[in-house]
Coordinates of N, CA and C in Angstrom, one line a residue:
M925 N -14.1 9.9 -15.4 CA -13.1 8.9 -15.3 C -13.5 7.8 -16.3
L926 N -12.6 7.4 -17.1 CA -12.9 6.3 -18.0 C -12.1 5.1 -17.5
V927 N -12.7 3.9 -17.5 CA -12.0 2.8 -17.0 C -12.0 1.7 -18.0
N928 N -10.8 1.1 -18.3 CA -10.7 0.0 -19.1 C -10.0 -1.1 -18.3
V929 N -10.2 -2.3 -18.8 CA -9.5 -3.5 -18.1 C -8.7 -4.2 -19.2
V930 N -7.4 -4.4 -18.8 CA -6.6 -5.2 -19.7 C -6.2 -6.5 -18.9
E931 N -5.8 -7.5 -19.6 CA -5.5 -8.8 -19.0 C -4.0 -9.1 -19.4
K932 N -3.3 -9.5 -18.4 CA -1.9 -10.0 -18.6 C -1.7 -11.2 -17.6
N933 N -1.2 -12.3 -18.2 CA -1.0 -13.5 -17.3 C -2.1 -13.8 -16.4
K934 N -3.3 -13.8 -17.0 CA -4.6 -14.1 -16.3 C -4.9 -13.2 -15.2
K935 N -4.3 -12.0 -15.2 CA -4.6 -11.0 -14.2 C -5.3 -9.8 -14.8
N936 N -6.4 -9.4 -14.2 CA -7.1 -8.2 -14.7 C -6.4 -6.9 -14.1
I937 N -6.2 -6.0 -15.0 CA -5.6 -4.7 -14.5 C -6.5 -3.6 -15.0
V938 N -6.9 -2.7 -14.0 CA -7.7 -1.6 -14.3 C -6.9 -0.4 -14.8
V939 N -7.3 0.2 -15.9 CA -6.6 1.3 -16.4 C -7.5 2.5 -16.4
I940 N -7.1 3.5 -15.7 CA -7.9 4.7 -15.5 C -7.4 5.8 -16.4
E941 N -8.3 6.4 -17.2 CA -8.0 7.6 -18.0 C -8.9 8.7 -17.5
M942 N -8.3 9.8 -17.3 CA -9.1 11.0 -16.8 C -9.8 11.7 -17.9
E943 N -11.1 12.0 -17.7 CA -11.8 12.7 -18.7 C -11.5 14.2 -18.7
N944 N -11.1 14.7 -17.5 CA -10.6 16.1 -17.4 C -9.3 16.0 -16.7
H945 N -8.7 17.1 -16.5 CA -7.3 17.0 -15.9 C -7.3 17.3 -14.4
K946 N -8.4 16.9 -13.8 CA -8.5 17.1 -12.3 C -8.1 15.8 -11.6
P947 N -7.3 15.9 -10.6 CA -6.8 14.7 -9.9 C -8.0 13.9 -9.3
L948 N -7.8 12.6 -9.2 CA -8.8 11.7 -8.6 C -8.4 11.4 -7.2
I949 N -7.1 11.5 -6.9 CA -6.6 11.2 -5.5 C -6.1 12.4 -4.9
F950 N -6.7 12.8 -3.7 CA -6.3 14.0 -3.0 C -5.7 13.7 -1.7
D951 N -6.0 12.5 -1.1 CA -5.6 12.1 0.2 C -5.7 10.6 0.4
T952 N -5.4 10.2 1.5 CA -5.5 8.7 1.8 C -6.9 8.2 1.6
A953 N -7.9 8.9 2.1 CA -9.3 8.5 2.0 C -9.8 8.4 0.5
S954 N -9.4 9.3 -0.3 CA -9.8 9.3 -1.7 C -9.1 8.2 -2.4
A955 N -7.9 7.9 -2.1 CA -7.1 6.8 -2.7 C -7.7 5.5 -2.3
L956 N -8.0 5.3 -1.1 CA -8.6 4.0 -0.7 C -10.0 3.9 -1.2
D957 N -10.8 4.9 -1.3 CA -12.2 4.9 -1.9 C -12.1 4.4 -3.4
L958 N -11.1 5.0 -4.1 CA -11.0 4.7 -5.5 C -10.6 3.2 -5.7
A959 N -9.6 2.7 -4.9 CA -9.2 1.4 -5.0 C -10.3 0.4 -4.6
M960 N -11.0 0.7 -3.6 CA -12.1 -0.2 -3.1 C -13.2 -0.3 -4.1
S961 N -13.5 0.9 -4.7 CA -14.6 0.9 -5.7 C -14.2 0.1 -7.0
L962 N -12.9 0.3 -7.4 CA -12.5 -0.5 -8.5 C -12.4 -2.0 -8.2
N963 N -12.0 -2.3 -7.0 CA -12.0 -3.7 -6.6 C -13.4 -4.3 -6.7
Y964 N -14.4 -3.6 -6.2 CA -15.8 -4.0 -6.1 C -16.3 -4.2 -7.6
H965 N -16.1 -3.2 -8.4 CA -16.7 -3.3 -9.8 C -15.9 -4.2 -10.7
Y966 N -14.6 -4.3 -10.6 CA -13.8 -5.0 -11.5 C -13.0 -6.2 -11.0
Q967 N -13.2 -6.5 -9.7 CA -12.6 -7.6 -9.0 C -11.1 -7.7 -9.2
T968 N -10.4 -6.6 -9.0 CA -9.0 -6.5 -9.1 C -8.4 -5.4 -8.2
T969 N -7.2 -5.6 -7.8 CA -6.5 -4.6 -7.0 C -5.3 -4.1 -7.7
D970 N -5.2 -4.3 -9.0 CA -4.1 -3.8 -9.9 C -4.6 -2.6 -10.7
I971 N -4.0 -1.5 -10.4 CA -4.5 -0.2 -11.0 C -3.3 0.5 -11.7
I972 N -3.7 1.0 -12.9 CA -2.8 1.9 -13.6 C -3.4 3.3 -13.8
L973 N -2.7 4.3 -13.5 CA -3.2 5.7 -13.7 C -2.0 6.6 -14.0
R974 N -2.4 7.7 -14.5 CA -1.4 8.7 -14.9 C -1.0 9.6 -13.7
K975 N 0.2 10.1 -13.8 CA 0.8 10.9 -12.7 C -0.2 12.1 -12.3
E976 N -0.8 12.6 -13.3 CA -1.7 13.8 -13.1 C -3.0 13.4 -12.3
A977 N -3.3 12.1 -12.2 CA -4.5 11.7 -11.4 C -4.3 11.8 -9.9
I978 N -3.1 12.1 -9.5 CA -2.8 12.2 -8.1 C -2.4 13.7 -7.8
I979 N -2.9 14.2 -6.7 CA -2.6 15.6 -6.4 C -1.1 15.8 -6.3
N980 N -0.6 17.0 -6.7 CA 0.8 17.3 -6.7 C 1.5 17.1 -5.4
G981 N 0.8 17.3 -4.3 CA 1.4 17.1 -3.0 C 1.9 15.7 -2.7
F982 N 1.4 14.7 -3.4 CA 1.9 13.4 -3.3 C 3.3 13.3 -3.6
Y983 N 3.8 14.0 -4.6 CA 5.2 14.0 -5.1 C 6.1 14.9 -4.3
D984 N 5.6 15.6 -3.3 CA 6.4 16.3 -2.3 C 6.4 15.4 -1.1
L985 N 7.5 14.7 -0.9 CA 7.5 13.7 0.1 C 7.4 14.2 1.5
S986 N 7.8 15.5 1.7 CA 7.6 16.1 3.0 C 6.2 16.3 3.4
S987 N 5.2 16.2 2.5 CA 3.8 16.3 2.8 C 3.3 15.1 3.6
G988 N 4.0 13.9 3.3 CA 3.6 12.7 4.0 C 2.4 11.9 3.2
I989 N 1.9 12.6 2.2 CA 0.7 12.0 1.5 C 1.1 10.7 0.8
A990 N 2.3 10.6 0.2 CA 2.7 9.4 -0.6 C 2.9 8.3 0.4
G991 N 3.5 8.5 1.5 CA 3.8 7.4 2.5 C 2.5 6.9 3.1
E992 N 1.5 7.8 3.4 CA 0.2 7.4 3.9 C -0.5 6.5 2.9
I993 N -0.6 7.0 1.7 CA -1.4 6.3 0.6 C -0.7 4.9 0.4
L994 N 0.6 4.9 0.2 CA 1.3 3.7 -0.1 C 1.1 2.7 1.0
Q995 N 1.2 3.1 2.2 CA 1.0 2.2 3.4 C -0.4 1.6 3.4
K996 N -1.4 2.4 3.1 CA -2.8 1.9 3.1 C -2.9 0.8 1.9
Y997 N -2.3 1.2 0.8 CA -2.4 0.2 -0.3 C -1.7 -1.1 0.0
I998 N -0.5 -1.0 0.7 CA 0.1 -2.2 1.1 C -0.8 -3.0 2.0
N999 N -1.4 -2.4 3.0 CA -2.3 -3.1 3.9 C -3.4 -3.8 3.2
Y1000 N -3.9 -3.2 2.2 CA -5.0 -3.8 1.4 C -4.6 -4.6 0.2
D1001 N -3.3 -4.8 0.0 CA -2.7 -5.6 -1.1 C -3.2 -5.0 -2.4
I1002 N -3.1 -3.7 -2.6 CA -3.4 -3.0 -3.8 C -2.1 -2.7 -4.5
H1003 N -2.1 -2.9 -5.8 CA -0.9 -2.7 -6.6 C -1.1 -1.5 -7.6
L1004 N -0.2 -0.6 -7.6 CA -0.4 0.6 -8.4 C 0.8 0.9 -9.3
A1005 N 0.5 1.2 -10.6 CA 1.5 1.7 -11.5 C 1.1 3.1 -11.9
I1006 N 2.0 4.0 -11.7 CA 1.8 5.4 -12.1 C 2.7 5.7 -13.3
I1007 N 2.0 6.2 -14.4 CA 2.7 6.5 -15.6 C 3.0 8.0 -15.6
G1008 N 4.2 8.4 -15.9 CA 4.5 9.8 -16.0 C 6.0 10.0 -16.2
D1009 N 6.4 11.3 -16.3 CA 7.8 11.7 -16.4 C 8.2 12.0 -15.0
F1010 N 9.1 11.3 -14.5 CA 9.6 11.5 -13.1 C 11.0 11.9 -13.1
N1011 N 11.5 12.5 -14.1 CA 12.9 13.0 -14.2 C 13.0 14.3 -13.4
E1012 N 12.0 15.0 -13.3 CA 12.0 16.3 -12.5 C 11.7 15.9 -11.0
G1013 N 12.0 16.7 -10.1 CA 11.7 16.5 -8.7 C 13.0 16.3 -7.9
S1014 N 12.8 16.3 -6.6 CA 13.9 16.2 -5.7 C 14.6 14.9 -5.7
Q1015 N 15.8 14.9 -5.2 CA 16.6 13.7 -5.1 C 15.9 12.7 -4.2
A1016 N 15.2 13.2 -3.2 CA 14.5 12.3 -2.3 C 13.3 11.6 -3.0
L1017 N 12.7 12.3 -3.9 CA 11.6 11.7 -4.7 C 12.2 10.6 -5.6
K1018 N 13.3 10.9 -6.3 CA 14.0 10.0 -7.2 C 14.4 8.7 -6.4
D1019 N 14.9 8.9 -5.2 CA 15.3 7.8 -4.4 C 14.1 6.9 -4.0
F1020 N 13.0 7.6 -3.6 CA 11.7 7.0 -3.3 C 11.2 6.1 -4.4
I1021 N 11.2 6.7 -5.6 CA 10.8 6.0 -6.8 C 11.6 4.8 -7.1
R1022 N 12.9 4.9 -7.0 CA 13.8 3.8 -7.3 C 13.6 2.7 -6.3
E1023 N 13.4 3.0 -5.0 CA 13.1 2.0 -4.0 C 11.7 1.3 -4.2
A1024 N 10.7 2.1 -4.6 CA 9.4 1.6 -4.8 C 9.4 0.6 -6.0
N1025 N 10.1 1.0 -7.0 CA 10.2 0.2 -8.3 C 10.9 -1.2 -8.0
Q1026 N 11.6 -1.3 -6.9 CA 12.3 -2.6 -6.6 C 11.4 -3.5 -5.9
G1027 N 10.2 -3.0 -5.4 CA 9.3 -3.8 -4.7 C 8.3 -4.5 -5.6
N1028 N 7.1 -4.9 -5.0 CA 6.1 -5.6 -5.7 C 4.8 -4.9 -5.7
N1029 N 4.7 -3.7 -5.1 CA 3.4 -3.0 -5.0 C 3.2 -1.8 -5.8
F1030 N 4.3 -1.0 -5.9 CA 4.2 0.3 -6.6 C 5.2 0.5 -7.6
Y1031 N 4.8 1.0 -8.7 CA 5.7 1.2 -9.9 C 5.5 2.6 -10.4
F1032 N 6.6 3.3 -10.7 CA 6.6 4.6 -11.3 C 7.3 4.4 -12.6
V1033 N 6.5 4.5 -13.7 CA 7.0 4.1 -15.0 C 6.7 5.2 -16.0
S1034 N 7.3 5.1 -17.2 CA 7.1 6.1 -18.2 C 6.2 5.7 -19.3
T1035 N 5.8 4.4 -19.4 CA 4.9 4.0 -20.5 C 3.8 3.1 -20.0
F1036 N 2.8 3.0 -20.8 CA 1.7 2.1 -20.5 C 2.1 0.7 -20.5
E1037 N 3.0 0.3 -21.5 CA 3.5 -1.0 -21.6 C 4.2 -1.4 -20.4
E1038 N 5.1 -0.5 -19.9 CA 5.8 -0.8 -18.7 C 4.9 -1.1 -17.5
A1039 N 3.9 -0.3 -17.4 CA 2.9 -0.4 -16.3 C 2.2 -1.8 -16.3
V1040 N 1.8 -2.2 -17.5 CA 1.1 -3.5 -17.7 C 2.1 -4.6 -17.4
D1041 N 3.3 -4.5 -17.8 CA 4.4 -5.5 -17.5 C 4.6 -5.7 -16.0
C1042 N 4.7 -4.5 -15.3 CA 5.0 -4.6 -13.9 C 3.8 -5.2 -13.1
L1043 N 2.6 -4.8 -13.4 CA 1.5 -5.4 -12.7 C 1.1 -6.8 -13.2
G1044 N 1.5 -7.1 -14.4 CA 1.1 -8.4 -14.9 C 2.0 -9.5 -14.5
K1045 N 3.0 -9.3 -13.6 CA 3.9 -10.3 -13.2 C 3.2 -11.5 -12.6

């Protein structure tokens, strides 16, 4: 995992690039471990990662993984922007993404610039 930090509006935002194409987040525990580790090392709770960094089951809402992870992140005031193509998928996923993007904690975007803009508010 390669980690870079960008700054926008005096906020540090951690950008994670995967060295291989293996997911970094498999479940709630791994999601929380990643966020807490990044917070400890980089003093920020604003994270950008690519769609592929999260196990595919996250995007199947019936698995419950997305809801569990996002609830933990809300509890710990962690902000996450996920970059990827979200045009494919169920209507439920599209509705979930649309609703998440209207909030202040989670963003599903198509470009790095959009991710930085969302988290740098």
